[in-house]
PDB file of C-alpha atoms in Angstrom:
ATOM      1  CA  MET A   1     -18.099 -19.277 -42.879  1.00  0.00           C
ATOM      2  CA  SER A   2     -18.660 -16.044 -41.684  1.00  0.00           C
ATOM      3  CA  LEU A   3     -15.826 -14.182 -42.579  1.00  0.00           C
ATOM      4  CA  TYR A   4     -16.605 -15.074 -46.585  1.00  0.00           C
ATOM      5  CA  THR A   5     -20.315 -15.256 -47.007  1.00  0.00           C
ATOM      6  CA  GLN A   6     -19.965 -12.016 -48.341  1.00  0.00           C
ATOM      7  CA  ASP A   7     -17.133 -11.934 -50.574  1.00  0.00           C
ATOM      8  CA  VAL A   8     -17.976 -15.166 -51.043  1.00  0.00           C
ATOM      9  CA  TYR A   9     -21.465 -14.481 -53.002  1.00  0.00           C
ATOM     10  CA  LEU A  10     -20.138 -10.843 -54.444  1.00  0.00           C
ATOM     11  CA  LEU A  11     -17.773 -12.850 -56.696  1.00  0.00           C
ATOM     12  CA  ALA A  12     -19.900 -15.968 -57.424  1.00  0.00           C
ATOM     13  CA  TYR A  13     -22.701 -12.520 -58.245  1.00  0.00           C
ATOM     14  CA  SER A  14     -19.490 -11.209 -60.393  1.00  0.00           C
ATOM     15  CA  PHE A  15     -19.639 -14.134 -63.192  1.00  0.00           C
ATOM     16  CA  VAL A  16     -23.129 -14.656 -63.000  1.00  0.00           C
ATOM     17  CA  ILE A  17     -25.403 -11.184 -62.364  1.00  0.00           C
ATOM     18  CA  ASP A  18     -28.213 -13.377 -61.096  1.00  0.00           C
ATOM     19  CA  GLN A  19     -28.713 -13.443 -56.948  1.00  0.00           C
ATOM     20  CA  GLY A  20     -29.994 -16.641 -56.426  1.00  0.00           C
ATOM     21  CA  LEU A  21     -27.584 -18.507 -58.445  1.00  0.00           C
ATOM     22  CA  ALA A  22     -24.734 -17.288 -56.727  1.00  0.00           C
ATOM     23  CA  GLU A  23     -26.405 -17.893 -53.412  1.00  0.00           C
ATOM     24  CA  GLY A  24     -26.144 -21.517 -54.588  1.00  0.00           C
ATOM     25  CA  ILE A  25     -22.877 -20.692 -56.060  1.00  0.00           C
ATOM     26  CA  SER A  26     -22.167 -20.035 -52.419  1.00  0.00           C
ATOM     27  CA  GLN A  27     -23.738 -22.549 -50.981  1.00  0.00           C
ATOM     28  CA  GLU A  28     -21.347 -24.802 -52.700  1.00  0.00           C
ATOM     29  CA  VAL A  29     -17.826 -23.533 -52.269  1.00  0.00           C
ATOM     30  CA  PHE A  30     -19.094 -23.708 -48.328  1.00  0.00           C
ATOM     31  CA  ILE A  31     -20.112 -27.384 -48.728  1.00  0.00           C
ATOM     32  CA  LYS A  32     -17.046 -28.052 -51.192  1.00  0.00           C
ATOM     33  CA  CYS A  33     -14.680 -26.116 -48.476  1.00  0.00           C
ATOM     34  CA  TYR A  34     -16.272 -28.089 -45.491  1.00  0.00           C
ATOM     35  CA  LYS A  35     -15.981 -31.775 -47.467  1.00  0.00           C
ATOM     36  CA  HIS A  36     -12.105 -31.315 -48.454  1.00  0.00           C
ATOM     37  CA  VAL A  37     -10.489 -28.826 -45.523  1.00  0.00           C
ATOM     38  CA  GLU A  38      -8.744 -31.411 -44.392  1.00  0.00           C
ATOM     39  CA  ASN A  39      -6.623 -31.775 -48.153  1.00  0.00           C
ATOM     40  CA  PHE A  40      -6.557 -27.835 -47.010  1.00  0.00           C
ATOM     41  CA  ARG A  41      -2.389 -27.813 -47.337  1.00  0.00           C
ATOM     42  CA  GLY A  42      -1.713 -24.100 -45.688  1.00  0.00           C
ATOM     43  CA  ASP A  43       0.129 -23.630 -48.593  1.00  0.00           C
ATOM     44  CA  ALA A  44      -1.809 -20.393 -49.134  1.00  0.00           C
ATOM     45  CA  SER A  45      -4.376 -18.523 -47.028  1.00  0.00           C
ATOM     46  CA  ILE A  46      -7.703 -19.569 -46.091  1.00  0.00           C
ATOM     47  CA  LYS A  47      -8.879 -17.267 -47.629  1.00  0.00           C
ATOM     48  CA  SER A  48      -7.092 -17.868 -50.669  1.00  0.00           C
ATOM     49  CA  TRP A  49      -8.325 -21.345 -50.905  1.00  0.00           C
ATOM     50  CA  VAL A  50     -12.011 -20.415 -50.381  1.00  0.00           C
ATOM     51  CA  TYR A  51     -11.731 -17.732 -53.790  1.00  0.00           C
ATOM     52  CA  ARG A  52     -10.387 -20.704 -55.536  1.00  0.00           C
ATOM     53  CA  ILE A  53     -12.857 -22.611 -54.830  1.00  0.00           C
ATOM     54  CA  THR A  54     -15.519 -20.269 -55.006  1.00  0.00           C
ATOM     55  CA  VAL A  55     -13.249 -18.750 -58.790  1.00  0.00           C
ATOM     56  CA  ASN A  56     -14.008 -22.772 -60.236  1.00  0.00           C
ATOM     57  CA  THR A  57     -17.330 -23.241 -59.327  1.00  0.00           C
ATOM     58  CA  SER A  58     -17.919 -20.036 -60.527  1.00  0.00           C
ATOM     59  CA  LYS A  59     -15.904 -21.362 -63.739  1.00  0.00           C
ATOM     60  CA  ASP A  60     -18.056 -24.506 -64.501  1.00  0.00           C
ATOM     61  CA  PHE A  61     -21.648 -22.703 -63.903  1.00  0.00           C
ATOM     62  CA  VAL A  62     -20.541 -20.343 -66.501  1.00  0.00           C
ATOM     63  CA  ARG A  63     -18.843 -23.050 -68.609  1.00  0.00           C
ATOM     64  CA  LYS A  64     -21.920 -25.028 -68.304  1.00  0.00           C
ATOM     65  CA  LYS A  65     -24.508 -21.502 -68.825  1.00  0.00           C
ATOM     66  CA  VAL A  66     -22.309 -19.901 -71.216  1.00  0.00           C
ATOM     67  CA  LEU A  67     -23.279 -16.307 -68.994  1.00  0.00           C
ATOM     68  CA  ARG A  68     -20.886 -13.753 -69.401  1.00  0.00           C
ATOM     69  CA  LEU A  69     -19.422 -12.493 -66.965  1.00  0.00           C
ATOM     70  CA  LYS A  70     -20.074  -9.023 -65.680  1.00  0.00           C
ATOM     71  CA  TYR A  71     -19.560  -7.038 -62.432  1.00  0.00           C
ATOM     72  CA  PRO A  72     -22.496  -5.518 -60.366  1.00  0.00           C
ATOM     73  CA  LYS A  73     -22.043  -2.034 -59.546  1.00  0.00           C
ATOM     74  CA  LEU A  74     -22.401  -2.730 -55.613  1.00  0.00           C
ATOM     75  CA  LEU A  75     -18.455  -3.907 -55.490  1.00  0.00           C
ATOM     76  CA  LEU A  76     -17.315  -1.024 -56.865  1.00  0.00           C
ATOM     77  CA  GLY A  77     -18.556   0.510 -53.730  1.00  0.00           C
ATOM     78  CA  ASN A  78     -20.988   2.433 -51.676  1.00  0.00           C
ATOM     79  CA  LEU A  79     -19.228   5.648 -50.270  1.00  0.00           C
ATOM     80  CA  GLN A  80     -21.409   7.137 -47.534  1.00  0.00           C
ATOM     81  CA  LYS A  81     -22.797  10.228 -48.673  1.00  0.00           C
ATOM     82  CA  THR A  82     -21.720  13.383 -47.011  1.00  0.00           C
ATOM     83  CA  GLU A  83     -21.039  15.175 -50.350  1.00  0.00           C
ATOM     84  CA  SER A  84     -24.250  17.315 -51.810  1.00  0.00           C
ATOM     85  CA  PRO A  85     -26.162  15.958 -54.774  1.00  0.00           C
ATOM     86  CA  GLU A  86     -24.348  17.344 -57.297  1.00  0.00           C
ATOM     87  CA  GLU A  87     -21.164  15.867 -56.359  1.00  0.00           C
ATOM     88  CA  SER A  88     -22.868  12.424 -55.676  1.00  0.00           C
ATOM     89  CA  PHE A  89     -24.535  12.560 -58.930  1.00  0.00           C
ATOM     90  CA  PHE A  90     -21.194  13.024 -60.297  1.00  0.00           C
ATOM     91  CA  LYS A  91     -18.986  10.868 -58.843  1.00  0.00           C
ATOM     92  CA  ASP A  92     -21.964   7.784 -58.964  1.00  0.00           C
ATOM     93  CA  ASN A  93     -21.730   9.090 -63.119  1.00  0.00           C
ATOM     94  CA  GLN A  94     -18.515   8.014 -62.844  1.00  0.00           C
ATOM     95  CA  ARG A  95     -18.668   5.114 -60.850  1.00  0.00           C
ATOM     96  CA  ASP A  96     -20.941   3.963 -63.274  1.00  0.00           C
ATOM     97  CA  GLN A  97     -17.986   4.626 -66.593  1.00  0.00           C
ATOM     98  CA  LEU A  98     -15.667   3.091 -64.416  1.00  0.00           C
ATOM     99  CA  LEU A  99     -17.879  -0.662 -64.725  1.00  0.00           C
ATOM    100  CA  HIS A 100     -17.987  -0.061 -67.740  1.00  0.00           C
ATOM    101  CA  LYS A 101     -14.782   0.734 -69.140  1.00  0.00           C
ATOM    102  CA  VAL A 102     -13.442  -2.498 -66.285  1.00  0.00           C
ATOM    103  CA  LEU A 103     -16.294  -4.284 -68.677  1.00  0.00           C
ATOM    104  CA  SER A 104     -15.151  -3.632 -72.212  1.00  0.00           C
ATOM    105  CA  LEU A 105     -11.379  -5.746 -70.525  1.00  0.00           C
ATOM    106  CA  LEU A 106     -10.586  -9.185 -71.320  1.00  0.00           C
ATOM    107  CA  TYR A 107     -11.961 -11.726 -69.104  1.00  0.00           C
ATOM    108  CA  LYS A 108      -7.892 -12.648 -67.973  1.00  0.00           C
ATOM    109  CA  TYR A 109      -7.856  -8.965 -66.887  1.00  0.00           C
ATOM    110  CA  ARG A 110     -10.967  -8.178 -65.729  1.00  0.00           C
ATOM    111  CA  GLU A 111     -10.153 -11.284 -63.381  1.00  0.00           C
ATOM    112  CA  VAL A 112      -7.243 -10.091 -61.471  1.00  0.00           C
ATOM    113  CA  ILE A 113      -8.198  -6.486 -61.418  1.00  0.00           C
ATOM    114  CA  GLU A 114     -11.591  -7.531 -59.679  1.00  0.00           C
ATOM    115  CA  LEU A 115      -9.290 -10.597 -57.315  1.00  0.00           C
ATOM    116  CA  TYR A 116      -6.418  -7.679 -56.537  1.00  0.00           C
ATOM    117  CA  TYR A 117      -8.082  -4.428 -56.619  1.00  0.00           C
ATOM    118  CA  VAL A 118     -12.076  -4.851 -55.206  1.00  0.00           C
ATOM    119  CA  ASN A 119     -11.289  -8.504 -53.410  1.00  0.00           C
ATOM    120  CA  ASP A 120      -8.322  -7.110 -52.014  1.00  0.00           C
ATOM    121  CA  LEU A 121      -5.687 -10.008 -52.829  1.00  0.00           C
ATOM    122  CA  THR A 122      -2.080  -9.741 -52.469  1.00  0.00           C
ATOM    123  CA  ILE A 123      -0.898 -11.044 -56.228  1.00  0.00           C
ATOM    124  CA  ASN A 124       0.177 -14.040 -54.425  1.00  0.00           C
ATOM    125  CA  GLU A 125      -2.485 -14.435 -53.767  1.00  0.00           C
ATOM    126  CA  VAL A 126      -4.440 -13.674 -57.175  1.00  0.00           C
ATOM    127  CA  GLY A 127      -1.897 -16.486 -58.806  1.00  0.00           C
ATOM    128  CA  VAL A 128      -2.869 -18.866 -56.016  1.00  0.00           C
ATOM    129  CA  THR A 129      -6.190 -18.620 -56.088  1.00  0.00           C
ATOM    130  CA  LEU A 130      -6.452 -18.618 -60.525  1.00  0.00           C
ATOM    131  CA  ASN A 131      -4.091 -21.248 -60.446  1.00  0.00           C
ATOM    132  CA  LEU A 132      -1.392 -18.853 -62.697  1.00  0.00           C
ATOM    133  CA  ASN A 133       2.870 -17.327 -61.929  1.00  0.00           C
ATOM    134  CA  THR A 134       2.714 -14.540 -60.059  1.00  0.00           C
ATOM    135  CA  ASN A 135       4.883 -12.974 -63.019  1.00  0.00           C
ATOM    136  CA  THR A 136       1.480 -13.085 -65.145  1.00  0.00           C
ATOM    137  CA  ILE A 137      -0.338 -11.613 -62.745  1.00  0.00           C
ATOM    138  CA  LYS A 138       1.722  -8.453 -62.394  1.00  0.00           C
ATOM    139  CA  THR A 139       1.816  -8.666 -66.655  1.00  0.00           C
ATOM    140  CA  ARG A 140      -2.037  -8.543 -66.349  1.00  0.00           C
ATOM    141  CA  LEU A 141      -2.966  -5.846 -64.003  1.00  0.00           C
ATOM    142  CA  VAL A 142      -0.422  -4.055 -66.060  1.00  0.00           C
ATOM    143  CA  ARG A 143      -2.215  -4.606 -69.161  1.00  0.00           C
ATOM    144  CA  GLY A 144      -4.984  -4.452 -67.831  1.00  0.00           C
ATOM    145  CA  ARG A 145      -4.109  -1.319 -66.097  1.00  0.00           C
ATOM    146  CA  ALA A 146      -2.985  -0.046 -69.057  1.00  0.00           C
ATOM    147  CA  LYS A 147      -5.959  -0.874 -71.146  1.00  0.00           C
ATOM    148  CA  LEU A 148      -7.847   0.570 -68.760  1.00  0.00           C
ATOM    149  CA  LYS A 149      -6.441   4.161 -69.351  1.00  0.00           C
ATOM    150  CA  GLU A 150      -6.651   4.425 -72.640  1.00  0.00           C
ATOM    151  CA  ASN A 151     -10.515   3.330 -72.272  1.00  0.00           C
ATOM    152  CA  LEU A 152     -10.541   6.071 -69.351  1.00  0.00           C
ATOM    153  CA  VAL A 153     -10.084   9.219 -72.011  1.00  0.00           C
ATOM    154  CA  PHE A 154     -13.366  11.053 -72.987  1.00  0.00           C
ATOM    155  CA  GLN A 155     -13.031  12.103 -76.567  1.00  0.00           C
ATOM    156  CA  LYS A 156     -12.037  15.708 -75.209  1.00  0.00           C
ATOM    157  CA  GLY A 157      -9.053  13.561 -73.723  1.00  0.00           C
ATOM    158  CA  GLU A 158      -9.915  14.584 -70.606  1.00  0.00           C
ATOM    159  CA  ILE A 159      -9.074  11.601 -67.741  1.00  0.00           C
ATOM    160  CA  PHE A 160     -11.088  11.417 -64.903  1.00  0.00           C
TER     161      PHE A 160
END
């Protein structure tokens, strides 16, 4: 539990965008893990198994409440500020723009990009977590990155 508490919380939060709900989902995930630990077959890593339970629990909650998926700014990382205030402002602005562009992607691309880039899962682990073929994960990553690249082109034709 101590290894995955923050990751489970952030993953749940990305589905519900509410601190209290994310905490509740996190608790539910760890209860499910505790109750069903004997069912863990070892086909994948324990991390993938816990993430899979988190994704499924969060999706169940979202289906029930019909909430939209959003990502907290926290997911894109907090860099230690050693740069000037101007540099910090521009980096924060770019991070916000990237967050907005990720949010504009279709759900199937957002979840793969989050698990792969934000949660540092391998393609195989993402496949196990989402119960999808690894080739499907690779395709969604390629298409999601391509759509992000298209969306990151500003009106002046600049890419940040």
